[in-house]
């Protein structure tokens, strides 16, 4: 099954204070449906909040998150 793409700019808007990003937190914010099992965060956006991302990301997303003081697992 292919991963569902989640855009970084949508994460920034949905989690303005940053926080832990998991499949469960994406479902809670209605960013993905309950049936989605795999995601990958993609895209480019200005990140100023601190995120702890626990789902797969593209290289550019990982760099943006780390530059803002966050982490990618």
PDB file of N, CA, C and O in Angstrom:
ATOM      1  N   UNK A   1       0.850  -1.192   0.000  1.00  0.00           N
ATOM      2  CA  UNK A   1       0.000   0.000   0.000  1.00  0.00           C
ATOM      3  C   UNK A   1       0.884   1.241   0.000  1.00  0.00           C
ATOM      4  O   UNK A   1       1.828   1.342   0.779  1.00  0.00           O
ATOM      5  N   UNK A   2       0.568   2.183  -0.890  1.00  0.00           N
ATOM      6  CA  UNK A   2       1.326   3.421  -0.960  1.00  0.00           C
ATOM      7  C   UNK A   2       1.000   4.320   0.224  1.00  0.00           C
ATOM      8  O   UNK A   2      -0.116   4.309   0.744  1.00  0.00           O
ATOM      9  N   UNK A   3       1.975   5.111   0.611  1.00  0.00           N
ATOM     10  CA  UNK A   3       1.770   6.069   1.692  1.00  0.00           C
ATOM     11  C   UNK A   3       0.949   7.250   1.176  1.00  0.00           C
ATOM     12  O   UNK A   3       1.074   7.651   0.019  1.00  0.00           O
ATOM     13  N   UNK A   4       0.106   7.791   2.032  1.00  0.00           N
ATOM     14  CA  UNK A   4      -0.674   8.979   1.701  1.00  0.00           C
ATOM     15  C   UNK A   4       0.190  10.207   1.969  1.00  0.00           C
ATOM     16  O   UNK A   4       0.768  10.343   3.050  1.00  0.00           O
ATOM     17  N   UNK A   5       0.287  11.101   0.991  1.00  0.00           N
ATOM     18  CA  UNK A   5       1.093  12.315   1.153  1.00  0.00           C
ATOM     19  C   UNK A   5       0.363  13.313   2.049  1.00  0.00           C
ATOM     20  O   UNK A   5      -0.828  13.563   1.880  1.00  0.00           O
ATOM     21  N   UNK A   6       1.106  13.867   3.002  1.00  0.00           N
ATOM     22  CA  UNK A   6       0.596  14.935   3.861  1.00  0.00           C
ATOM     23  C   UNK A   6       1.525  16.124   3.643  1.00  0.00           C
ATOM     24  O   UNK A   6       2.741  16.016   3.817  1.00  0.00           O
ATOM     25  N   UNK A   7       0.951  17.251   3.226  1.00  0.00           N
ATOM     26  CA  UNK A   7       1.779  18.413   2.913  1.00  0.00           C
ATOM     27  C   UNK A   7       2.244  19.116   4.185  1.00  0.00           C
ATOM     28  O   UNK A   7       1.483  19.313   5.127  1.00  0.00           O
ATOM     29  N   UNK A   8       3.505  19.512   4.175  1.00  0.00           N
ATOM     30  CA  UNK A   8       4.099  20.187   5.329  1.00  0.00           C
ATOM     31  C   UNK A   8       3.365  21.474   5.670  1.00  0.00           C
ATOM     32  O   UNK A   8       3.128  21.766   6.846  1.00  0.00           O
ATOM     33  N   UNK A   9       2.935  22.228   4.664  1.00  0.00           N
ATOM     34  CA  UNK A   9       2.230  23.489   4.960  1.00  0.00           C
ATOM     35  C   UNK A   9       0.911  23.230   5.691  1.00  0.00           C
ATOM     36  O   UNK A   9       0.495  24.020   6.549  1.00  0.00           O
ATOM     37  N   UNK A  10       0.275  22.111   5.414  1.00  0.00           N
ATOM     38  CA  UNK A  10      -0.957  21.756   6.116  1.00  0.00           C
ATOM     39  C   UNK A  10      -0.662  21.427   7.586  1.00  0.00           C
ATOM     40  O   UNK A  10      -1.435  21.781   8.479  1.00  0.00           O
ATOM     41  N   UNK A  11       0.462  20.749   7.827  1.00  0.00           N
ATOM     42  CA  UNK A  11       0.860  20.458   9.210  1.00  0.00           C
ATOM     43  C   UNK A  11       1.103  21.751   9.982  1.00  0.00           C
ATOM     44  O   UNK A  11       0.672  21.888  11.117  1.00  0.00           O
ATOM     45  N   UNK A  12       1.815  22.674   9.352  1.00  0.00           N
ATOM     46  CA  UNK A  12       2.136  23.944  10.012  1.00  0.00           C
ATOM     47  C   UNK A  12       0.858  24.700  10.375  1.00  0.00           C
ATOM     48  O   UNK A  12       0.749  25.268  11.469  1.00  0.00           O
ATOM     49  N   UNK A  13      -0.132  24.679   9.471  1.00  0.00           N
ATOM     50  CA  UNK A  13      -1.412  25.359   9.748  1.00  0.00           C
ATOM     51  C   UNK A  13      -2.234  24.624  10.801  1.00  0.00           C
ATOM     52  O   UNK A  13      -2.869  25.248  11.643  1.00  0.00           O
ATOM     53  N   UNK A  14      -2.227  23.306  10.766  1.00  0.00           N
ATOM     54  CA  UNK A  14      -3.047  22.516  11.688  1.00  0.00           C
ATOM     55  C   UNK A  14      -2.448  22.407  13.084  1.00  0.00           C
ATOM     56  O   UNK A  14      -3.165  22.179  14.051  1.00  0.00           O
ATOM     57  N   UNK A  15      -1.133  22.553  13.172  1.00  0.00           N
ATOM     58  CA  UNK A  15      -0.429  22.461  14.461  1.00  0.00           C
ATOM     59  C   UNK A  15       0.424  23.725  14.638  1.00  0.00           C
ATOM     60  O   UNK A  15       1.652  23.658  14.584  1.00  0.00           O
ATOM     61  N   UNK A  16      -0.200  24.898  14.835  1.00  0.00           N
ATOM     62  CA  UNK A  16       0.563  26.149  14.895  1.00  0.00           C
ATOM     63  C   UNK A  16       1.583  26.198  16.035  1.00  0.00           C
ATOM     64  O   UNK A  16       2.579  26.913  15.941  1.00  0.00           O
ATOM     65  N   UNK A  17       1.351  25.429  17.075  1.00  0.00           N
ATOM     66  CA  UNK A  17       2.285  25.401  18.202  1.00  0.00           C
ATOM     67  C   UNK A  17       3.316  24.285  18.056  1.00  0.00           C
ATOM     68  O   UNK A  17       4.113  24.061  18.969  1.00  0.00           O
ATOM     69  N   UNK A  18       3.269  23.545  16.941  1.00  0.00           N
ATOM     70  CA  UNK A  18       4.152  22.403  16.783  1.00  0.00           C
ATOM     71  C   UNK A  18       3.596  21.211  17.537  1.00  0.00           C
ATOM     72  O   UNK A  18       2.390  21.118  17.767  1.00  0.00           O
ATOM     73  N   UNK A  19       4.457  20.285  17.926  1.00  0.00           N
ATOM     74  CA  UNK A  19       4.021  19.125  18.681  1.00  0.00           C
ATOM     75  C   UNK A  19       4.446  17.827  18.050  1.00  0.00           C
ATOM     76  O   UNK A  19       5.214  17.796  17.092  1.00  0.00           O
ATOM     77  N   UNK A  20       3.946  16.742  18.626  1.00  0.00           N
ATOM     78  CA  UNK A  20       4.278  15.400  18.158  1.00  0.00           C
ATOM     79  C   UNK A  20       3.335  15.025  17.017  1.00  0.00           C
ATOM     80  O   UNK A  20       2.116  15.134  17.150  1.00  0.00           O
ATOM     81  N   UNK A  21       3.909  14.600  15.915  1.00  0.00           N
ATOM     82  CA  UNK A  21       3.117  14.212  14.743  1.00  0.00           C
ATOM     83  C   UNK A  21       3.190  12.695  14.589  1.00  0.00           C
ATOM     84  O   UNK A  21       4.259  12.131  14.354  1.00  0.00           O
ATOM     85  N   UNK A  22       2.032  12.050  14.725  1.00  0.00           N
ATOM     86  CA  UNK A  22       1.907  10.607  14.563  1.00  0.00           C
ATOM     87  C   UNK A  22       0.688  10.348  13.677  1.00  0.00           C
ATOM     88  O   UNK A  22      -0.079  11.281  13.378  1.00  0.00           O
ATOM     89  N   UNK A  23       0.491   9.109  13.295  1.00  0.00           N
ATOM     90  CA  UNK A  23      -0.720   8.750  12.541  1.00  0.00           C
ATOM     91  C   UNK A  23      -1.955   9.172  13.354  1.00  0.00           C
ATOM     92  O   UNK A  23      -2.891   9.756  12.824  1.00  0.00           O
ATOM     93  N   UNK A  24      -1.931   8.898  14.662  1.00  0.00           N
ATOM     94  CA  UNK A  24      -3.081   9.223  15.519  1.00  0.00           C
ATOM     95  C   UNK A  24      -3.344  10.728  15.577  1.00  0.00           C
ATOM     96  O   UNK A  24      -4.498  11.161  15.493  1.00  0.00           O
ATOM     97  N   UNK A  25      -2.286  11.540  15.705  1.00  0.00           N
ATOM     98  CA  UNK A  25      -2.512  12.991  15.781  1.00  0.00           C
ATOM     99  C   UNK A  25      -3.015  13.546  14.452  1.00  0.00           C
ATOM    100  O   UNK A  25      -3.821  14.477  14.424  1.00  0.00           O
ATOM    101  N   UNK A  26      -2.582  12.956  13.339  1.00  0.00           N
ATOM    102  CA  UNK A  26      -3.078  13.388  12.023  1.00  0.00           C
ATOM    103  C   UNK A  26      -4.554  13.027  11.870  1.00  0.00           C
ATOM    104  O   UNK A  26      -5.326  13.799  11.301  1.00  0.00           O
ATOM    105  N   UNK A  27      -4.953  11.878  12.391  1.00  0.00           N
ATOM    106  CA  UNK A  27      -6.370  11.485  12.347  1.00  0.00           C
ATOM    107  C   UNK A  27      -7.207  12.407  13.224  1.00  0.00           C
ATOM    108  O   UNK A  27      -8.290  12.819  12.835  1.00  0.00           O
ATOM    109  N   UNK A  28      -6.713  12.724  14.426  1.00  0.00           N
ATOM    110  CA  UNK A  28      -7.440  13.594  15.354  1.00  0.00           C
ATOM    111  C   UNK A  28      -7.733  14.953  14.723  1.00  0.00           C
ATOM    112  O   UNK A  28      -8.825  15.493  14.892  1.00  0.00           O
ATOM    113  N   UNK A  29      -6.772  15.489  13.979  1.00  0.00           N
ATOM    114  CA  UNK A  29      -6.956  16.794  13.323  1.00  0.00           C
ATOM    115  C   UNK A  29      -7.674  16.673  11.977  1.00  0.00           C
ATOM    116  O   UNK A  29      -7.821  17.647  11.258  1.00  0.00           O
ATOM    117  N   UNK A  30      -8.092  15.459  11.634  1.00  0.00           N
ATOM    118  CA  UNK A  30      -8.816  15.198  10.372  1.00  0.00           C
ATOM    119  C   UNK A  30      -7.971  15.497   9.132  1.00  0.00           C
ATOM    120  O   UNK A  30      -8.494  15.820   8.070  1.00  0.00           O
ATOM    121  N   UNK A  31      -6.661  15.391   9.278  1.00  0.00           N
ATOM    122  CA  UNK A  31      -5.781  15.588   8.127  1.00  0.00           C
ATOM    123  C   UNK A  31      -5.782  14.343   7.253  1.00  0.00           C
ATOM    124  O   UNK A  31      -5.653  14.416   6.036  1.00  0.00           O
ATOM    125  N   UNK A  32      -5.927  13.184   7.900  1.00  0.00           N
ATOM    126  CA  UNK A  32      -6.071  11.921   7.169  1.00  0.00           C
ATOM    127  C   UNK A  32      -7.309  11.205   7.696  1.00  0.00           C
ATOM    128  O   UNK A  32      -7.744  11.451   8.820  1.00  0.00           O
ATOM    129  N   UNK A  33      -7.837  10.309   6.875  1.00  0.00           N
ATOM    130  CA  UNK A  33      -9.013   9.551   7.309  1.00  0.00           C
ATOM    131  C   UNK A  33      -8.583   8.382   8.187  1.00  0.00           C
ATOM    132  O   UNK A  33      -7.416   7.988   8.205  1.00  0.00           O
ATOM    133  N   UNK A  34      -9.532   7.822   8.887  1.00  0.00           N
ATOM    134  CA  UNK A  34      -9.265   6.707   9.801  1.00  0.00           C
ATOM    135  C   UNK A  34      -8.724   5.483   9.074  1.00  0.00           C
ATOM    136  O   UNK A  34      -8.020   4.660   9.655  1.00  0.00           O
ATOM    137  N   UNK A  35      -9.016   5.355   7.783  1.00  0.00           N
ATOM    138  CA  UNK A  35      -8.582   4.175   7.037  1.00  0.00           C
ATOM    139  C   UNK A  35      -7.127   4.262   6.564  1.00  0.00           C
ATOM    140  O   UNK A  35      -6.566   3.268   6.123  1.00  0.00           O
ATOM    141  N   UNK A  36      -6.502   5.424   6.656  1.00  0.00           N
ATOM    142  CA  UNK A  36      -5.122   5.590   6.198  1.00  0.00           C
ATOM    143  C   UNK A  36      -4.168   4.941   7.191  1.00  0.00           C
ATOM    144  O   UNK A  36      -4.213   5.218   8.386  1.00  0.00           O
ATOM    145  N   UNK A  37      -3.291   4.067   6.671  1.00  0.00           N
ATOM    146  CA  UNK A  37      -2.351   3.346   7.541  1.00  0.00           C
ATOM    147  C   UNK A  37      -0.920   3.861   7.419  1.00  0.00           C
ATOM    148  O   UNK A  37      -0.129   3.723   8.332  1.00  0.00           O
ATOM    149  N   UNK A  38      -0.587   4.440   6.259  1.00  0.00           N
ATOM    150  CA  UNK A  38       0.778   4.924   6.027  1.00  0.00           C
ATOM    151  C   UNK A  38       0.741   6.335   5.471  1.00  0.00           C
ATOM    152  O   UNK A  38      -0.061   6.623   4.589  1.00  0.00           O
ATOM    153  N   UNK A  39       1.626   7.201   5.995  1.00  0.00           N
ATOM    154  CA  UNK A  39       1.719   8.564   5.473  1.00  0.00           C
ATOM    155  C   UNK A  39       3.182   8.918   5.237  1.00  0.00           C
ATOM    156  O   UNK A  39       4.088   8.269   5.755  1.00  0.00           O
ATOM    157  N   UNK A  40       3.379   9.977   4.468  1.00  0.00           N
ATOM    158  CA  UNK A  40       4.705  10.565   4.293  1.00  0.00           C
ATOM    159  C   UNK A  40       4.505  12.069   4.198  1.00  0.00           C
ATOM    160  O   UNK A  40       3.678  12.538   3.426  1.00  0.00           O
ATOM    161  N   UNK A  41       5.238  12.802   5.019  1.00  0.00           N
ATOM    162  CA  UNK A  41       5.147  14.263   4.999  1.00  0.00           C
ATOM    163  C   UNK A  41       6.062  14.772   3.892  1.00  0.00           C
ATOM    164  O   UNK A  41       7.247  14.417   3.833  1.00  0.00           O
ATOM    165  N   UNK A  42       5.491  15.591   3.003  1.00  0.00           N
ATOM    166  CA  UNK A  42       6.222  16.091   1.838  1.00  0.00           C
ATOM    167  C   UNK A  42       5.978  17.588   1.679  1.00  0.00           C
ATOM    168  O   UNK A  42       5.102  18.155   2.322  1.00  0.00           O
ATOM    169  N   UNK A  43       6.742  18.197   0.784  1.00  0.00           N
ATOM    170  CA  UNK A  43       6.511  19.594   0.451  1.00  0.00           C
ATOM    171  C   UNK A  43       7.489  20.529   1.131  1.00  0.00           C
ATOM    172  O   UNK A  43       8.385  20.115   1.853  1.00  0.00           O
ATOM    173  N   UNK A  44       7.264  21.814   0.893  1.00  0.00           N
ATOM    174  CA  UNK A  44       8.137  22.850   1.435  1.00  0.00           C
ATOM    175  C   UNK A  44       7.254  23.891   2.115  1.00  0.00           C
ATOM    176  O   UNK A  44       6.235  24.306   1.573  1.00  0.00           O
ATOM    177  N   UNK A  45       7.636  24.276   3.312  1.00  0.00           N
ATOM    178  CA  UNK A  45       6.922  25.329   4.031  1.00  0.00           C
ATOM    179  C   UNK A  45       7.865  25.918   5.056  1.00  0.00           C
ATOM    180  O   UNK A  45       8.818  25.277   5.487  1.00  0.00           O
ATOM    181  N   UNK A  46       7.582  27.154   5.446  1.00  0.00           N
ATOM    182  CA  UNK A  46       8.353  27.798   6.508  1.00  0.00           C
ATOM    183  C   UNK A  46       7.906  27.186   7.835  1.00  0.00           C
ATOM    184  O   UNK A  46       6.723  27.180   8.147  1.00  0.00           O
ATOM    185  N   UNK A  47       8.858  26.659   8.583  1.00  0.00           N
ATOM    186  CA  UNK A  47       8.557  26.026   9.862  1.00  0.00           C
ATOM    187  C   UNK A  47       9.197  26.849  10.969  1.00  0.00           C
ATOM    188  O   UNK A  47      10.410  27.055  10.966  1.00  0.00           O
ATOM    189  N   UNK A  48       8.376  27.349  11.890  1.00  0.00           N
ATOM    190  CA  UNK A  48       8.937  28.095  13.022  1.00  0.00           C
ATOM    191  C   UNK A  48       8.645  27.397  14.345  1.00  0.00           C
ATOM    192  O   UNK A  48       9.327  27.625  15.329  1.00  0.00           O
ATOM    193  N   UNK A  49       7.632  26.535  14.365  1.00  0.00           N
ATOM    194  CA  UNK A  49       7.294  25.788  15.579  1.00  0.00           C
ATOM    195  C   UNK A  49       8.160  24.526  15.651  1.00  0.00           C
ATOM    196  O   UNK A  49       8.704  24.073  14.652  1.00  0.00           O
ATOM    197  N   UNK A  50       8.266  23.975  16.836  1.00  0.00           N
ATOM    198  CA  UNK A  50       9.070  22.764  17.046  1.00  0.00           C
ATOM    199  C   UNK A  50       8.183  21.535  16.911  1.00  0.00           C
ATOM    200  O   UNK A  50       7.223  21.368  17.657  1.00  0.00           O
ATOM    201  N   UNK A  51       8.499  20.693  15.946  1.00  0.00           N
ATOM    202  CA  UNK A  51       7.759  19.463  15.698  1.00  0.00           C
ATOM    203  C   UNK A  51       8.619  18.255  16.042  1.00  0.00           C
ATOM    204  O   UNK A  51       9.829  18.272  15.845  1.00  0.00           O
ATOM    205  N   UNK A  52       7.990  17.212  16.533  1.00  0.00           N
ATOM    206  CA  UNK A  52       8.620  15.911  16.738  1.00  0.00           C
ATOM    207  C   UNK A  52       7.853  14.949  15.837  1.00  0.00           C
ATOM    208  O   UNK A  52       6.762  14.499  16.187  1.00  0.00           O
ATOM    209  N   UNK A  53       8.402  14.694  14.660  1.00  0.00           N
ATOM    210  CA  UNK A  53       7.681  13.926  13.646  1.00  0.00           C
ATOM    211  C   UNK A  53       8.055  12.455  13.734  1.00  0.00           C
ATOM    212  O   UNK A  53       9.228  12.103  13.647  1.00  0.00           O
ATOM    213  N   UNK A  54       7.039  11.619  13.925  1.00  0.00           N
ATOM    214  CA  UNK A  54       7.248  10.181  14.102  1.00  0.00           C
ATOM    215  C   UNK A  54       6.659   9.381  12.945  1.00  0.00           C
ATOM    216  O   UNK A  54       6.260   8.241  13.125  1.00  0.00           O
ATOM    217  N   UNK A  55       6.556  10.015  11.784  1.00  0.00           N
ATOM    218  CA  UNK A  55       6.123   9.341  10.563  1.00  0.00           C
ATOM    219  C   UNK A  55       7.168   9.653   9.492  1.00  0.00           C
ATOM    220  O   UNK A  55       7.938  10.602   9.637  1.00  0.00           O
ATOM    221  N   UNK A  56       7.225   8.885   8.397  1.00  0.00           N
ATOM    222  CA  UNK A  56       8.215   9.155   7.347  1.00  0.00           C
ATOM    223  C   UNK A  56       8.045  10.541   6.724  1.00  0.00           C
ATOM    224  O   UNK A  56       6.936  11.067   6.624  1.00  0.00           O
ATOM    225  N   UNK A  57       9.184  11.129   6.321  1.00  0.00           N
ATOM    226  CA  UNK A  57       9.178  12.445   5.678  1.00  0.00           C
ATOM    227  C   UNK A  57      10.121  12.422   4.478  1.00  0.00           C
ATOM    228  O   UNK A  57      10.992  11.564   4.381  1.00  0.00           O
ATOM    229  N   UNK A  58       9.955  13.418   3.630  1.00  0.00           N
ATOM    230  CA  UNK A  58      10.936  13.608   2.568  1.00  0.00           C
ATOM    231  C   UNK A  58      12.183  14.248   3.191  1.00  0.00           C
ATOM    232  O   UNK A  58      12.145  14.757   4.318  1.00  0.00           O
ATOM    233  N   UNK A  59      13.281  14.238   2.469  1.00  0.00           N
ATOM    234  CA  UNK A  59      14.536  14.811   2.972  1.00  0.00           C
ATOM    235  C   UNK A  59      14.373  16.310   3.250  1.00  0.00           C
ATOM    236  O   UNK A  59      14.848  16.815   4.266  1.00  0.00           O
ATOM    237  N   UNK A  60      13.698  17.031   2.353  1.00  0.00           N
ATOM    238  CA  UNK A  60      13.542  18.478   2.537  1.00  0.00           C
ATOM    239  C   UNK A  60      12.700  18.801   3.777  1.00  0.00           C
ATOM    240  O   UNK A  60      12.975  19.764   4.488  1.00  0.00           O
ATOM    241  N   UNK A  61      11.693  17.975   4.058  1.00  0.00           N
ATOM    242  CA  UNK A  61      10.872  18.168   5.255  1.00  0.00           C
ATOM    243  C   UNK A  61      11.715  17.926   6.503  1.00  0.00           C
ATOM    244  O   UNK A  61      11.693  18.717   7.445  1.00  0.00           O
ATOM    245  N   UNK A  62      12.492  16.855   6.506  1.00  0.00           N
ATOM    246  CA  UNK A  62      13.344  16.545   7.652  1.00  0.00           C
ATOM    247  C   UNK A  62      14.307  17.702   7.931  1.00  0.00           C
ATOM    248  O   UNK A  62      14.489  18.114   9.084  1.00  0.00           O
ATOM    249  N   UNK A  63      14.884  18.271   6.882  1.00  0.00           N
ATOM    250  CA  UNK A  63      15.817  19.388   7.044  1.00  0.00           C
ATOM    251  C   UNK A  63      15.116  20.614   7.627  1.00  0.00           C
ATOM    252  O   UNK A  63      15.642  21.278   8.507  1.00  0.00           O
ATOM    253  N   UNK A  64      13.908  20.916   7.135  1.00  0.00           N
ATOM    254  CA  UNK A  64      13.157  22.079   7.621  1.00  0.00           C
ATOM    255  C   UNK A  64      12.764  21.911   9.089  1.00  0.00           C
ATOM    256  O   UNK A  64      12.848  22.848   9.884  1.00  0.00           O
ATOM    257  N   UNK A  65      12.350  20.711   9.462  1.00  0.00           N
ATOM    258  CA  UNK A  65      11.954  20.434  10.844  1.00  0.00           C
ATOM    259  C   UNK A  65      13.144  20.567  11.782  1.00  0.00           C
ATOM    260  O   UNK A  65      13.077  21.193  12.834  1.00  0.00           O
ATOM    261  N   UNK A  66      14.275  19.981  11.387  1.00  0.00           N
ATOM    262  CA  UNK A  66      15.482  20.039  12.224  1.00  0.00           C
ATOM    263  C   UNK A  66      16.004  21.462  12.331  1.00  0.00           C
ATOM    264  O   UNK A  66      16.482  21.870  13.400  1.00  0.00           O
ATOM    265  N   UNK A  67      15.925  22.243  11.253  1.00  0.00           N
ATOM    266  CA  UNK A  67      16.401  23.626  11.275  1.00  0.00           C
ATOM    267  C   UNK A  67      15.596  24.476  12.259  1.00  0.00           C
ATOM    268  O   UNK A  67      16.110  25.447  12.816  1.00  0.00           O
ATOM    269  N   UNK A  68      14.335  24.084  12.496  1.00  0.00           N
ATOM    270  CA  UNK A  68      13.477  24.829  13.429  1.00  0.00           C
ATOM    271  C   UNK A  68      13.589  24.263  14.857  1.00  0.00           C
ATOM    272  O   UNK A  68      12.829  24.657  15.738  1.00  0.00           O
ATOM    273  N   UNK A  69      14.533  23.329  15.071  1.00  0.00           N
ATOM    274  CA  UNK A  69      14.745  22.797  16.407  1.00  0.00           C
ATOM    275  C   UNK A  69      13.949  21.544  16.718  1.00  0.00           C
ATOM    276  O   UNK A  69      13.951  21.057  17.844  1.00  0.00           O
ATOM    277  N   UNK A  70      13.250  21.001  15.717  1.00  0.00           N
ATOM    278  CA  UNK A  70      12.457  19.802  15.924  1.00  0.00           C
ATOM    279  C   UNK A  70      13.246  18.534  15.634  1.00  0.00           C
ATOM    280  O   UNK A  70      14.449  18.578  15.405  1.00  0.00           O
ATOM    281  N   UNK A  71      12.533  17.420  15.632  1.00  0.00           N
ATOM    282  CA  UNK A  71      13.190  16.138  15.361  1.00  0.00           C
ATOM    283  C   UNK A  71      12.335  15.284  14.456  1.00  0.00           C
ATOM    284  O   UNK A  71      11.120  15.453  14.379  1.00  0.00           O
ATOM    285  N   UNK A  72      13.002  14.367  13.770  1.00  0.00           N
ATOM    286  CA  UNK A  72      12.333  13.427  12.879  1.00  0.00           C
ATOM    287  C   UNK A  72      12.832  12.044  13.246  1.00  0.00           C
ATOM    288  O   UNK A  72      14.032  11.808  13.282  1.00  0.00           O
ATOM    289  N   UNK A  73      11.912  11.135  13.540  1.00  0.00           N
ATOM    290  CA  UNK A  73      12.287   9.766  13.934  1.00  0.00           C
ATOM    291  C   UNK A  73      12.208   8.837  12.742  1.00  0.00           C
ATOM    292  O   UNK A  73      11.314   8.891  11.975  1.00  0.00           O
TER     293      UNK A  73
END
